Coordinates of C-alpha atoms and ligand atoms in Angstrom, one line a residue:
M1 CA 5.2 -88.1 41.0
T2 CA 3.5 -86.2 38.5
D3 CA 5.3 -83.4 36.3
N4 CA 4.0 -80.2 36.7
R5 CA 6.7 -78.5 35.3
I6 CA 5.4 -75.7 32.9
K7 CA 6.6 -76.9 29.7
K8 CA 5.8 -74.0 27.0
I9 CA 5.1 -70.1 27.4
V10 CA 3.6 -68.2 25.0
I11 CA 4.4 -64.3 25.0
V12 CA 2.2 -62.3 22.8
G13 CA 3.6 -59.2 21.6
G14 CA 7.2 -57.9 20.8
G15 CA 7.5 -54.7 22.0
T16 CA 10.0 -53.6 24.7
A17 CA 7.7 -55.9 27.3
G18 CA 7.8 -58.8 25.0
W19 CA 11.4 -59.0 24.2
M20 CA 12.4 -57.7 27.9
T21 CA 10.5 -60.9 28.9
A22 CA 11.4 -63.4 26.5
A23 CA 15.2 -62.2 27.0
A24 CA 15.1 -62.4 30.3
I25 CA 13.4 -65.6 30.5
A26 CA 16.0 -67.0 28.2
K27 CA 18.9 -66.0 30.1
V28 CA 17.4 -67.3 33.6
L29 CA 15.7 -70.4 32.5
G30 CA 18.1 -71.5 30.0
A31 CA 17.3 -73.3 26.7
N32 CA 16.3 -76.5 28.1
Y33 CA 13.7 -75.9 30.9
C34 CA 10.7 -75.2 28.6
D35 CA 9.9 -74.0 25.2
V36 CA 9.3 -70.1 24.8
D37 CA 7.3 -69.0 21.8
L38 CA 6.7 -65.2 21.1
V39 CA 4.2 -64.1 18.4
E40 CA 4.0 -60.7 17.1
S41 CA 2.4 -59.3 14.3
E42 CA 4.2 -56.7 12.1
E43 CA 0.6 -55.6 11.0
I44 CA 0.6 -54.1 14.7
S45 CA 2.9 -51.5 15.5
T46 CA 4.7 -51.1 18.8
V47 CA 4.0 -47.8 20.9
G48 CA 7.2 -47.1 19.6
V49 CA 8.1 -44.6 22.5
G50 CA 9.7 -45.3 26.1
E51 CA 13.1 -44.3 25.8
A52 CA 13.9 -42.7 29.5
T53 CA 14.9 -45.3 32.1
I54 CA 16.2 -45.0 35.8
P55 CA 19.1 -46.5 37.4
Q56 CA 17.4 -49.7 38.2
I57 CA 17.8 -50.8 34.3
Q58 CA 21.7 -51.6 35.0
L59 CA 20.3 -54.7 37.4
F60 CA 18.5 -56.0 34.3
N61 CA 21.3 -55.3 31.9
R62 CA 23.5 -57.0 34.4
L63 CA 21.1 -60.1 34.4
L64 CA 21.7 -60.3 30.9
D65 CA 25.3 -59.8 31.1
L66 CA 24.9 -57.3 28.6
D67 CA 28.4 -55.3 27.6
E68 CA 27.1 -51.4 28.3
D69 CA 29.2 -50.2 25.5
E70 CA 28.0 -52.7 23.1
F71 CA 24.5 -52.1 24.1
M72 CA 24.8 -48.3 24.0
R73 CA 26.2 -48.3 20.5
K74 CA 23.4 -50.7 19.0
T75 CA 20.6 -48.5 20.5
Q76 CA 22.1 -45.1 19.7
G77 CA 22.0 -44.7 23.6
T78 CA 23.0 -41.6 26.0
F79 CA 23.2 -41.5 29.7
K80 CA 20.8 -40.0 32.0
L81 CA 21.9 -38.2 35.5
G82 CA 18.4 -37.3 36.5
I83 CA 15.1 -35.5 35.3
Q84 CA 14.9 -31.6 34.9
F85 CA 11.8 -30.4 35.7
V86 CA 10.7 -26.9 34.1
N87 CA 7.7 -24.7 34.8
W88 CA 6.4 -27.2 37.2
T89 CA 6.7 -25.2 40.7
R90 CA 6.0 -22.1 38.6
I91 CA 6.4 -20.6 35.1
G92 CA 10.2 -20.2 34.7
H93 CA 11.1 -22.2 37.6
K94 CA 13.5 -25.2 37.2
Y95 CA 14.8 -28.1 39.3
L96 CA 16.7 -31.4 39.0
H97 CA 15.4 -34.8 40.2
A98 CA 19.1 -36.1 40.3
F99 CA 20.0 -39.8 40.6
G100 CA 22.2 -40.6 43.7
D101 CA 23.3 -38.8 46.6
V102 CA 22.2 -35.5 47.8
G103 CA 25.5 -33.7 49.4
K104 CA 26.8 -36.0 52.4
D105 CA 25.3 -37.3 55.6
M106 CA 26.8 -35.9 58.8
D107 CA 26.7 -37.4 62.1
A108 CA 24.0 -39.9 60.6
I109 CA 22.1 -37.2 60.2
Q110 CA 20.9 -36.4 56.2
F111 CA 22.6 -33.4 54.5
Y112 CA 19.4 -32.0 53.9
H113 CA 18.6 -30.8 57.4
Y114 CA 21.9 -29.1 57.5
W115 CA 21.3 -27.1 54.4
L116 CA 18.0 -26.3 55.6
K117 CA 19.2 -24.8 58.4
M118 CA 21.8 -23.0 56.5
S119 CA 19.3 -21.8 54.1
Q120 CA 17.3 -20.4 56.9
M121 CA 19.9 -18.4 58.1
S122 CA 21.5 -16.9 54.8
D123 CA 21.7 -17.0 50.9
I124 CA 23.6 -20.4 50.4
D125 CA 24.1 -22.4 47.2
D126 CA 20.7 -24.3 46.0
L127 CA 20.3 -28.0 46.9
E128 CA 21.5 -29.3 43.5
S129 CA 25.1 -27.8 43.7
Y130 CA 25.5 -30.6 46.5
T131 CA 24.7 -33.4 44.4
I132 CA 27.2 -34.6 42.0
S133 CA 24.5 -35.1 39.2
G134 CA 23.3 -32.0 39.6
A135 CA 26.1 -30.2 39.2
A136 CA 27.6 -32.1 36.4
S137 CA 24.1 -32.0 34.7
R138 CA 24.6 -28.4 34.6
Q139 CA 27.8 -28.3 32.8
N140 CA 26.8 -31.2 30.5
K141 CA 29.4 -33.7 31.6
F142 CA 29.4 -37.5 32.5
I143 CA 31.5 -40.4 33.4
R144 CA 30.8 -43.7 34.8
P145 CA 31.4 -44.4 38.5
F146 CA 35.1 -45.6 39.1
D147 CA 37.1 -46.4 42.5
A148 CA 37.9 -43.2 43.7
G149 CA 37.9 -43.6 47.3
N150 CA 35.3 -41.2 49.2
S151 CA 35.2 -38.9 46.3
P152 CA 31.5 -38.5 44.8
L153 CA 32.8 -39.7 41.5
S154 CA 32.7 -43.0 43.2
G155 CA 29.2 -43.0 43.3
I156 CA 27.6 -41.4 40.6
A157 CA 24.0 -43.1 39.6
Y158 CA 23.0 -43.1 36.2
A159 CA 20.5 -44.7 33.8
F160 CA 20.1 -44.4 30.0
H161 CA 18.2 -43.2 27.2
F162 CA 17.7 -45.2 24.3
D163 CA 16.0 -45.8 20.9
A164 CA 12.9 -48.0 21.7
G165 CA 12.8 -49.5 18.2
L166 CA 16.4 -50.6 18.3
Y167 CA 16.0 -52.0 22.1
A168 CA 13.3 -54.4 20.9
R169 CA 15.5 -55.5 18.0
F170 CA 18.7 -55.6 20.3
L171 CA 16.8 -57.7 22.8
R172 CA 15.4 -59.7 19.9
E173 CA 18.6 -61.1 18.8
Y174 CA 19.5 -61.6 22.3
A175 CA 16.7 -64.0 22.9
E176 CA 16.5 -65.6 19.6
S177 CA 20.0 -66.8 19.9
R178 CA 19.3 -68.2 23.4
G179 CA 16.3 -70.3 22.1
V180 CA 13.0 -67.9 21.8
K181 CA 10.9 -68.6 18.8
R182 CA 9.3 -66.1 17.4
T183 CA 6.1 -66.7 15.3
E184 CA 5.1 -64.1 13.0
G185 CA 1.1 -63.4 12.9
K186 CA -1.9 -61.6 14.2
V187 CA -3.8 -63.4 17.0
V188 CA -7.4 -63.8 16.5
D189 CA -8.8 -66.0 18.8
V190 CA -8.2 -67.0 22.4
R191 CA -9.4 -70.8 23.5
L192 CA -10.6 -71.0 27.2
N193 CA -11.1 -73.9 29.1
N194 CA -14.5 -74.6 29.7
D195 CA -14.1 -75.5 33.3
N196 CA -11.8 -73.2 35.1
G197 CA -11.3 -70.4 32.2
F198 CA -7.5 -71.0 32.0
I199 CA -6.0 -70.0 28.4
E200 CA -5.7 -72.9 26.3
A201 CA -4.1 -71.7 22.9
V202 CA -4.2 -68.7 20.8
T203 CA -5.2 -68.8 17.2
L204 CA -3.4 -67.1 14.5
E205 CA -5.0 -65.3 11.4
S206 CA -3.3 -68.2 9.6
G207 CA -5.1 -70.6 11.4
Q208 CA -2.2 -71.8 13.1
V209 CA -3.2 -72.7 17.0
I210 CA -0.6 -72.5 19.6
E211 CA -1.1 -74.3 22.8
A212 CA 0.7 -73.4 26.0
D213 CA 0.9 -73.8 29.8
F214 CA 1.7 -70.2 31.0
F215 CA 0.7 -67.0 28.5
I216 CA 2.3 -63.9 29.3
D217 CA 0.4 -60.6 27.5
C218 CA 2.6 -58.4 26.1
S219 CA 0.2 -57.1 23.5
G220 CA 0.1 -53.3 24.6
F221 CA -2.7 -51.3 25.6
R222 CA -5.3 -53.9 24.0
G223 CA -4.3 -56.4 26.6
L224 CA -5.9 -59.0 24.4
L225 CA -5.4 -61.6 26.8
I226 CA -5.6 -60.3 30.0
E227 CA -8.8 -58.3 29.3
G228 CA -9.7 -59.3 25.6
A229 CA -9.9 -62.7 26.6
L230 CA -9.8 -62.8 30.7
K231 CA -12.1 -59.5 31.1
T232 CA -10.1 -59.1 34.4
G233 CA -11.2 -55.3 34.7
Y234 CA -9.0 -52.0 35.1
E235 CA -8.8 -49.3 37.5
D236 CA -8.9 -46.0 36.2
W237 CA -6.8 -43.3 38.2
T238 CA -7.6 -40.1 35.8
H239 CA -9.2 -38.2 38.3
W240 CA -5.6 -37.9 40.0
L241 CA -3.6 -38.0 36.9
P242 CA -5.9 -36.5 34.1
C243 CA -3.4 -36.5 31.1
D244 CA -4.8 -39.1 28.6
R245 CA -3.2 -38.5 25.3
A246 CA 0.3 -37.9 24.3
W247 CA 1.8 -36.5 21.0
A248 CA 5.1 -37.7 20.2
V249 CA 7.7 -36.9 17.1
P250 CA 11.7 -37.1 17.0
C251 CA 13.5 -34.2 15.9
E252 CA 17.1 -33.2 14.9
S253 CA 19.8 -33.5 17.2
V254 CA 21.3 -30.2 18.6
E255 CA 24.6 -29.1 20.8
P256 CA 25.2 -29.7 23.6
L257 CA 24.5 -33.5 24.5
T258 CA 22.4 -33.1 27.9
P259 CA 22.7 -36.0 30.0
Y260 CA 19.3 -35.5 31.5
T261 CA 15.9 -36.0 30.7
Q262 CA 13.7 -32.7 30.3
S263 CA 10.0 -32.6 31.4
I264 CA 8.5 -29.0 30.8
A265 CA 5.2 -28.2 32.2
R266 CA 2.9 -26.6 29.5
P267 CA -0.7 -25.5 30.2
A268 CA -2.4 -28.9 30.2
G269 CA 0.3 -31.1 30.7
W270 CA 3.7 -31.5 29.9
Q271 CA 6.6 -32.1 27.1
W272 CA 9.5 -34.5 27.4
R273 CA 12.9 -34.5 25.9
I274 CA 15.1 -37.2 25.2
P275 CA 18.6 -36.6 23.8
L276 CA 19.7 -39.8 21.7
Q277 CA 22.7 -39.9 19.9
H278 CA 21.1 -39.6 16.4
R279 CA 18.3 -37.6 17.3
I280 CA 15.9 -36.1 19.9
G281 CA 12.6 -37.9 21.3
N282 CA 10.1 -35.1 22.0
G283 CA 6.2 -35.8 23.1
H284 CA 3.4 -33.4 24.7
V285 CA 1.5 -35.4 27.3
F286 CA -1.7 -33.3 27.9
S287 CA -5.4 -33.9 29.1
S288 CA -8.1 -33.9 26.1
K289 CA -10.5 -32.5 28.7
F290 CA -8.2 -29.2 29.1
M291 CA -6.8 -29.1 25.7
S292 CA -7.7 -30.2 22.0
E293 CA -5.6 -32.6 20.2
D294 CA -4.8 -30.0 17.5
E295 CA -3.8 -27.3 20.1
A296 CA -1.4 -30.2 22.1
R297 CA 0.5 -30.9 18.4
S298 CA 1.0 -27.3 17.5
I299 CA 2.5 -26.8 21.4
L300 CA 4.8 -29.5 20.5
L301 CA 5.8 -28.9 17.1
N302 CA 6.5 -25.0 18.2
N303 CA 8.7 -26.0 20.7
L304 CA 11.2 -28.6 19.6
D305 CA 15.0 -27.8 19.6
G306 CA 15.7 -29.2 15.8
K307 CA 14.0 -29.9 13.0
A308 CA 11.1 -32.7 13.0
L309 CA 12.2 -35.9 11.5
A310 CA 8.5 -37.5 11.3
E311 CA 4.5 -36.5 11.6
P312 CA 3.7 -36.3 15.0
K313 CA 1.9 -39.6 16.2
L314 CA -1.0 -39.6 18.8
L315 CA -1.2 -42.0 21.5
R316 CA -4.1 -42.2 23.6
F317 CA -4.4 -43.9 27.1
V318 CA -6.2 -44.3 30.1
T319 CA -4.1 -43.9 33.6
G320 CA -4.7 -46.9 35.7
K321 CA -3.6 -50.5 36.4
R322 CA -5.3 -54.0 35.6
K323 CA -7.5 -55.3 38.3
K324 CA -5.0 -58.4 38.6
I325 CA -2.0 -58.1 36.9
W326 CA -1.7 -61.9 36.9
N327 CA -5.1 -63.9 36.4
K328 CA -5.4 -67.3 36.0
N329 CA -2.4 -68.5 33.7
C330 CA -1.9 -65.3 32.4
L331 CA 0.7 -62.7 33.4
S332 CA 0.3 -59.2 32.1
I333 CA 3.5 -57.3 31.6
G334 CA 4.4 -53.7 30.0
L335 CA 1.2 -51.6 28.7
S336 CA -1.2 -54.5 28.8
S337 CA -0.7 -54.3 32.7
G338 CA -1.5 -50.6 33.2
F339 CA -0.1 -47.4 32.5
M340 CA 1.4 -44.5 34.0
E341 CA 2.7 -41.4 32.4
P342 CA 6.2 -41.4 31.7
L343 CA 7.0 -38.0 34.0
E344 CA 9.6 -40.1 36.1
S345 CA 10.3 -42.9 33.3
T346 CA 8.9 -46.0 35.5
S347 CA 7.2 -48.1 32.9
I348 CA 10.1 -49.9 31.6
H349 CA 11.2 -50.2 35.1
L350 CA 7.7 -51.9 35.8
I351 CA 8.2 -54.2 33.1
Q352 CA 11.7 -55.4 34.8
S353 CA 10.1 -55.7 38.2
S354 CA 7.4 -57.8 36.8
I355 CA 10.1 -59.9 35.2
A356 CA 12.0 -60.4 38.7
R357 CA 8.7 -61.1 40.3
L358 CA 7.8 -63.8 37.9
M359 CA 11.2 -65.2 38.6
S360 CA 10.6 -65.3 42.4
F361 CA 7.0 -66.6 42.0
F362 CA 7.5 -68.9 39.1
P363 CA 4.6 -71.2 38.8
N364 CA 4.0 -74.8 38.0
K365 CA 1.1 -76.3 36.2
N366 CA -1.0 -75.9 39.7
F367 CA -0.7 -72.5 39.6
D368 CA -0.6 -71.6 43.3
Q369 CA -3.4 -68.9 44.0
E370 CA -1.8 -67.6 47.1
D371 CA 1.5 -67.2 45.1
I372 CA -0.7 -65.2 42.3
D373 CA -2.5 -63.2 45.2
E374 CA 0.7 -62.2 46.6
F375 CA 2.2 -61.3 43.4
N376 CA -0.8 -59.3 42.4
R377 CA -0.6 -57.8 46.0
Q378 CA 3.3 -57.1 45.8
A379 CA 2.9 -55.6 42.2
D380 CA -0.4 -53.1 43.3
F381 CA 2.1 -52.1 46.2
E382 CA 4.4 -51.0 43.6
V383 CA 2.3 -49.2 41.4
E384 CA 0.3 -47.4 43.6
K385 CA 3.7 -45.7 45.3
I386 CA 4.6 -44.9 42.1
R387 CA 1.4 -43.3 41.0
D388 CA 1.5 -41.1 44.5
F389 CA 4.8 -40.0 43.7
L390 CA 3.7 -38.8 40.1
I391 CA 0.5 -37.0 41.8
L392 CA 3.1 -35.2 44.1
H393 CA 4.3 -33.5 40.8
Y394 CA 1.2 -32.1 39.7
H395 CA -0.5 -31.4 43.1
V396 CA 2.6 -29.5 45.0
T397 CA 2.2 -26.6 42.7
E398 CA 1.9 -22.6 42.5
R399 CA 0.5 -22.7 39.2
D400 CA -3.0 -21.2 39.0
D401 CA -2.6 -20.1 35.2
S402 CA -4.5 -22.8 33.3
E403 CA -7.9 -24.6 34.3
F404 CA -5.8 -27.9 34.4
W405 CA -3.5 -26.5 36.8
N406 CA -6.2 -25.5 39.1
Y407 CA -7.8 -28.8 38.9
C408 CA -4.5 -30.4 39.7
R409 CA -3.4 -28.0 42.7
T410 CA -7.0 -28.3 44.3
M411 CA -7.7 -32.1 43.8
S412 CA -8.3 -34.3 46.5
I413 CA -5.1 -36.6 46.7
P414 CA -4.7 -40.2 48.1
D415 CA -4.4 -40.2 51.9
A416 CA -0.8 -41.9 51.8
L417 CA 0.4 -39.1 49.8
T418 CA -1.1 -36.2 52.0
Q419 CA 0.2 -37.8 55.0
K420 CA 4.0 -37.8 53.4
I421 CA 3.6 -34.1 52.1
E422 CA 2.2 -33.1 56.0
Q423 CA 5.1 -34.9 57.3
F424 CA 7.6 -33.5 55.3
K425 CA 6.5 -29.7 55.7
K426 CA 6.4 -30.3 59.6
N427 CA 9.9 -31.8 60.0
G428 CA 11.7 -32.5 57.0
R429 CA 11.5 -36.4 57.7
I430 CA 10.3 -38.6 55.3
Y431 CA 9.2 -42.5 55.7
R432 CA 9.9 -44.8 53.2
N433 CA 7.5 -47.5 53.1
S434 CA 9.3 -50.8 53.2
S435 CA 9.9 -51.6 49.4
E436 CA 8.4 -48.6 47.7
M437 CA 10.5 -48.0 44.6
F438 CA 11.4 -44.3 44.9
N439 CA 13.5 -43.4 48.1
D440 CA 13.5 -40.9 50.6
L441 CA 16.1 -38.8 48.5
S442 CA 13.8 -38.9 45.5
W443 CA 10.8 -37.9 47.5
L444 CA 13.3 -35.1 49.3
E445 CA 14.2 -34.1 45.6
V446 CA 10.8 -33.6 44.4
M447 CA 9.0 -32.1 47.2
H448 CA 11.9 -29.6 47.7
G449 CA 11.7 -29.1 43.8
Q450 CA 8.0 -28.5 43.8
G451 CA 8.7 -25.8 46.6
I452 CA 7.6 -27.0 49.9
R453 CA 10.2 -26.1 52.9
P454 CA 9.9 -27.9 55.9
R455 CA 9.4 -25.6 59.0
A456 CA 12.0 -27.2 61.1
Y457 CA 14.9 -29.0 60.7
H458 CA 16.3 -32.2 62.6
P459 CA 16.9 -31.2 66.2
L460 CA 20.3 -33.1 66.2
V461 CA 21.6 -30.4 63.4
D462 CA 22.0 -28.2 66.4
R463 CA 24.5 -30.1 68.0
M464 CA 27.1 -28.9 65.3
S465 CA 28.4 -25.1 65.5
V466 CA 27.1 -23.1 62.7
D467 CA 30.6 -22.3 61.7
A468 CA 31.4 -25.8 61.2
I469 CA 28.5 -26.5 59.3
S470 CA 29.2 -23.7 57.1
Q471 CA 32.9 -25.4 56.5
R472 CA 31.5 -28.6 55.8
L473 CA 29.0 -27.4 53.2
V474 CA 31.7 -25.6 51.6
G475 CA 34.1 -28.6 51.5
I476 CA 31.5 -30.7 50.2
K477 CA 30.6 -28.5 47.2
R478 CA 34.6 -27.7 46.5
V479 CA 34.9 -31.5 46.1
I480 CA 31.9 -31.8 43.8
D481 CA 32.8 -28.9 41.6
Q482 CA 36.7 -30.4 41.4
S483 CA 35.0 -33.6 40.6
V484 CA 32.8 -32.1 37.7
D485 CA 35.8 -30.5 36.8
Y486 CA 37.4 -33.7 36.2
M487 CA 35.0 -35.3 34.2
P488 CA 34.8 -35.2 30.2
T489 CA 31.7 -33.8 28.6
H490 CA 28.5 -36.2 27.9
A491 CA 29.4 -36.0 24.2
Q492 CA 32.8 -36.5 24.7
F493 CA 32.5 -39.6 27.2
I494 CA 30.3 -41.1 24.3
A495 CA 32.5 -40.4 21.7
E496 CA 35.3 -42.4 23.7
N497 CA 33.2 -45.2 24.8
C498 CA 30.4 -46.1 23.0
K499 CA 29.6 -44.1 19.9
A500 CA 27.1 -45.6 17.3
G501 CA 28.0 -46.0 13.8
R502 CA 26.4 -43.5 11.2
R503 CA 22.8 -44.8 10.2
Ligands
FAD1 P1 3.9 -52.3 22.7 O1 4.8 -51.5 22.4 O2 2.5 -51.5 22.1 O3 4.0 -53.4 21.9 C1 2.6 -54.4 21.7 C2 3.0 -55.7 20.7 O4 2.1 -56.5 20.6 C3 3.7 -55.5 19.6 O5 4.9 -56.1 19.0 C4 2.2 -55.8 18.6 O6 2.8 -56.1 17.5 C5 1.7 -56.9 19.5 N1 0.5 -57.4 19.4 C6 -0.8 -56.8 19.7 N2 -1.8 -57.2 19.4 C7 -1.3 -58.1 18.6 C8 -2.2 -59.4 17.8 N3 -3.4 -59.5 18.0 N4 -1.5 -60.2 17.6 C9 -0.2 -60.3 17.5 N5 0.6 -59.5 18.2 C10 0.0 -58.5 18.8 N6 8.4 -46.1 29.3 C11 9.5 -45.6 29.9 O7 10.1 -46.3 30.6 N7 10.4 -44.5 29.6 C12 9.6 -43.7 29.0 O8 10.3 -42.4 28.6 C13 8.3 -44.0 28.4 N8 7.9 -42.9 27.6 C14 6.5 -43.3 27.3 C15 6.1 -42.4 26.6 C16 4.5 -42.4 26.0 C17 3.5 -41.5 25.4 C18 4.1 -44.0 26.3 C19 2.5 -44.4 25.7 C20 4.8 -44.8 26.9 C21 5.8 -44.7 27.3 N9 6.6 -45.3 28.1 C22 7.7 -45.3 28.7 C23 6.0 -47.0 28.5 C24 6.8 -47.5 27.4 O9 6.8 -47.3 25.8 C25 6.6 -49.2 27.5 O10 6.4 -49.6 28.7 C26 7.1 -49.9 26.6 O11 7.3 -49.7 25.3 C27 6.4 -51.5 26.5 O12 5.2 -51.3 25.9 P2 4.7 -52.8 25.3 O13 5.9 -54.0 24.5 O14 4.0 -53.5 26.6 O15 3.6 -52.6 24.3

């Protein structure tokens, strides 16, 4: 039998995508399966942003067997219980897309339907008060989940904020200590096979030629291999997600240390705020069709909580995805595969899920086309569902105070999203499409948060008397409030468990 095993992998790029990929491959394949080289150029900087995550990142950390406290210390990390959206529904309005459960389901019916019935009858506490992450966020509290029986303290879901540069450095140490070889140098040429168009080698500025069987393109927006060499093509989604620029700037920390990302809608986009231990990461994502770069920059600088720590950096992007995320013997991971703005902090997750999918479809030198097609089909499904979730935030709004919001509110949207919104409006139901990433609770929180109210609640809610529902709601809220009382503040929790050293 011929040995078709992949003997060498080259990863081009050493940003978050490159080092996450290198670390995971080193861990899963072990040091002896094949050689792994990562090529990066210090002359070409990484994007340097990408600091908010979603809870699935814990699976990645577990795959790498990371000690979470050490990871937090080394990346100046903080905890995240959700994303607070400000001004999205209308100016002055706020809601939290909180991680984890919403209330407590009763008799197999989603909590929301009981809440809906009661809210139609009287003035009751808002939905957020019935989520542990929502109630804790309001008081800047945090604790990791622990075995507390039926208490909501057992079910806290959380993610992280971290410094992107420190995260890549942390993973680099991890990968290099497990056999990944790093080569410093700028890729200036890519050699293709004349017969099948597969990539054979990359050439560095120094003249060094690096051959491999399999290439992973983590070169960022430029997509050096997947686009530069293979001309794979790009699907542009700007008509649905019109933002195409971002200014990013760090600023000094302020108190309290909030356990959530903030997304504040602006006249032609939105501003992020990501609190870390040593600073706050900020950025203004905007549409250059509706606002000038200068205006966007000054809106950002005029809306920082602390003193700016650097000059703002401008990033330009085109929302969309590569037509084939895996093409021939080249897989694109990270920004080279496509980009959607960080409104729901999904890019690092997409890196992680591409890595997981790569492990499922790990090739040999034959590069089975059916496997590659299925990989691409699954990857497309995942990004398209996330895309629709992001469009929801822009489209379902009452805002009519700028051209940008008028465009977003009235634009046509994908059919699948229209169906989801209409179904929810009708009876509060959300159909989760098999493996789509955001679950029904996330859809619920954002549809509710953006102001949609279903016309009817679940008919089986009427099995319970109004008094009984009311008592249950009071009980659930009491338990949540007691649990939050028990929690330390976010700052205290970090001080006691994972405080980073002074920088
Ligand atoms: P990059 O960081 O651009 O790295 C590219 C690498 O390729 C670099 O090491 C560079 O040296 C190397 N390279 C390029 N060309 C060559 C060459 N010719 N030769 C050798 N090496 C080369 N994601 C989230 O999950 N959460 C967020 O909150 C979030 N916020 C974001 C905000 C903005 C404005 C943007 C633009 C992105 C955000 N992201 C976020 C996405 C996140 O930043 C990226 O997914 C992540 O950083 C991965 O980037 P990358 O490694 O693909 O590319």
